[in-house]
Coordinates of N, CA and C in Angstrom, one line a residue:
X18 N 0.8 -1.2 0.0 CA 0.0 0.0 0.0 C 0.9 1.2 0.0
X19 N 0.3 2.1 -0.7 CA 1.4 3.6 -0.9 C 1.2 4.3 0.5
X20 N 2.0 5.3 0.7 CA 2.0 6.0 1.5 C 1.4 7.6 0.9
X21 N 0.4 8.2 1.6 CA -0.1 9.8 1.5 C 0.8 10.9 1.5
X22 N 1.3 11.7 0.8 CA 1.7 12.8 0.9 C 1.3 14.1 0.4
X23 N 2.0 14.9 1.3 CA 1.2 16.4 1.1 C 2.7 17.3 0.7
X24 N 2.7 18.1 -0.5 CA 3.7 18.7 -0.8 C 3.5 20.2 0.2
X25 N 5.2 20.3 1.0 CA 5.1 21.4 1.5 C 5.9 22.9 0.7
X26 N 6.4 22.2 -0.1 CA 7.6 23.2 -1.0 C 8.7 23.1 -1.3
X27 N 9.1 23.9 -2.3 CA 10.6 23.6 -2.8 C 11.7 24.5 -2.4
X28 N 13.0 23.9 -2.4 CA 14.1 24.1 -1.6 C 15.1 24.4 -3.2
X29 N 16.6 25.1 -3.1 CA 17.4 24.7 -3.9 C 17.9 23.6 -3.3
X30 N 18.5 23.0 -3.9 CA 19.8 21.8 -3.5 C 20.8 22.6 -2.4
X31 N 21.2 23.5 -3.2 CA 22.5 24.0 -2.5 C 22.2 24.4 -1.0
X32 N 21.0 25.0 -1.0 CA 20.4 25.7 0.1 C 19.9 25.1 1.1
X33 N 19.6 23.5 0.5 CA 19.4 22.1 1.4 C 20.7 21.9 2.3
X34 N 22.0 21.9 1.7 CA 22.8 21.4 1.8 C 23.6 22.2 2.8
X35 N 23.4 23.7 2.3 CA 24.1 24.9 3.2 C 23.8 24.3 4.9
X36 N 22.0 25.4 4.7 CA 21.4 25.2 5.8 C 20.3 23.8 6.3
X37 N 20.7 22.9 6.1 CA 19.6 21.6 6.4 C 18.7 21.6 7.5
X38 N 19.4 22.1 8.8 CA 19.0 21.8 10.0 C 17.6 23.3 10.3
X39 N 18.1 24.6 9.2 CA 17.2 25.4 9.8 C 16.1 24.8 8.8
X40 N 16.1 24.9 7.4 CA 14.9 24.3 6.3 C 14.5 23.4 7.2
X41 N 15.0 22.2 7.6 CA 13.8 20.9 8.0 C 12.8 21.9 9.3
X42 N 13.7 23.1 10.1 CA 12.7 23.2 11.2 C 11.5 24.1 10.7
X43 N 12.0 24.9 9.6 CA 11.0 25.4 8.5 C 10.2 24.6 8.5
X44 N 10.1 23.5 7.5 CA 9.1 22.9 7.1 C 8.4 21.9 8.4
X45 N 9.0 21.5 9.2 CA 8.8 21.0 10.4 C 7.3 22.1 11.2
X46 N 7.6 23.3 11.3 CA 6.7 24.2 11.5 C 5.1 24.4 10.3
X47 N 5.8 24.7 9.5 CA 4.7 24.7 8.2 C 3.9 23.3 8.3
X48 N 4.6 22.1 8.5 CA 3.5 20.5 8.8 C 2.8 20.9 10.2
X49 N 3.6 21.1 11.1 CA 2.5 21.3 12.4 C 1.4 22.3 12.2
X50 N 1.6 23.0 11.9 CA 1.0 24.5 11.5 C -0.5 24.0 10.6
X51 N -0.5 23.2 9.6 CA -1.3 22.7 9.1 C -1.9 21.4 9.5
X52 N -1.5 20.9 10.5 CA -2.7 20.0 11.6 C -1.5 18.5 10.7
X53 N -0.2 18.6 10.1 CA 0.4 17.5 9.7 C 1.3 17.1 10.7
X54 N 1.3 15.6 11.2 CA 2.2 15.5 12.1 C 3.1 14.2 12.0
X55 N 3.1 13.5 10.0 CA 3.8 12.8 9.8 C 5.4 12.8 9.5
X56 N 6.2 12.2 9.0 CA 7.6 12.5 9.0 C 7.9 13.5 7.9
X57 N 8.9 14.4 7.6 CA 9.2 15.3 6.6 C 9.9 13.8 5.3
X58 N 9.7 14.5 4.1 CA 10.4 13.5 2.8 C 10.8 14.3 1.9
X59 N 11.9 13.9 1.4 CA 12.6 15.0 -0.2 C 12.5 14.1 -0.7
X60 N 12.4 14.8 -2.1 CA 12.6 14.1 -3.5 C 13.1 15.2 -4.2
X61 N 14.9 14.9 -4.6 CA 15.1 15.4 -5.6 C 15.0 15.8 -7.1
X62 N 14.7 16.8 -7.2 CA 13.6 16.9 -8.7 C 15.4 17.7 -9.3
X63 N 16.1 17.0 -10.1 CA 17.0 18.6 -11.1 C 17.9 19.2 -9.9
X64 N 18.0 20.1 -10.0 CA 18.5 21.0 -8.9 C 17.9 21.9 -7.7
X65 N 16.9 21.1 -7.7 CA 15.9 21.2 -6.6 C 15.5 20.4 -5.7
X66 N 14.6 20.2 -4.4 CA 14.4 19.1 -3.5 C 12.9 19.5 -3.3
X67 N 11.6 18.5 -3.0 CA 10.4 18.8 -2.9 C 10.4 18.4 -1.8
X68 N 9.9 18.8 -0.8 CA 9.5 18.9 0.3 C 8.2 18.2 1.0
X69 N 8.0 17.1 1.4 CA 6.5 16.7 1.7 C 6.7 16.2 3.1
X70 N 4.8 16.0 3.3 CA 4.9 15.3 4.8 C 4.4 14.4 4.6
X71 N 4.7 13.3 5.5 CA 3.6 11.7 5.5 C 2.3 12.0 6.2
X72 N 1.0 12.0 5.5 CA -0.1 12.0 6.2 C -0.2 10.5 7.1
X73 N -0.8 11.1 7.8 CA -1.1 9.7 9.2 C -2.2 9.4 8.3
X74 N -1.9 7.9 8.9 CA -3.4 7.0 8.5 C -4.6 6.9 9.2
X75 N -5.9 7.7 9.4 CA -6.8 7.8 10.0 C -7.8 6.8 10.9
X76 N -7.1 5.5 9.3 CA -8.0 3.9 10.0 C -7.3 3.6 11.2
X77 N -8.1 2.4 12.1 CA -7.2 2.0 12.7 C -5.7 1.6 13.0

């Protein structure tokens, strides 16, 4: 079964790489902020990183 995700936004690479620790608390805030409280995920697109969160599973 797939996993749900919700895109939070895009990053440069380089800017991933610089600052990691403050982006993830970025986006860390932006998933709480929107009632998300699954794990952060990238996917590198090019010279870019996408930013998503894992939606929780509602079922049991």
């Amino acid at each position: 079964m797939s996993e749900l995700v919700r895109r939070l936004g895009i990053e440069k690479n380089l800017d991933l790489v610089k600052d990691f620790d403050m982006i993830v608390d970025k986006y860390r805030k932006i998933a709480d902020a929107t009632g998300y409280k699954g794990e952060l995920r990238f996917k590198k697109e090019g010279g870019f990183v996408v930013v998503f969160v894992v939606l929780n599973d509602t079922e049991g």
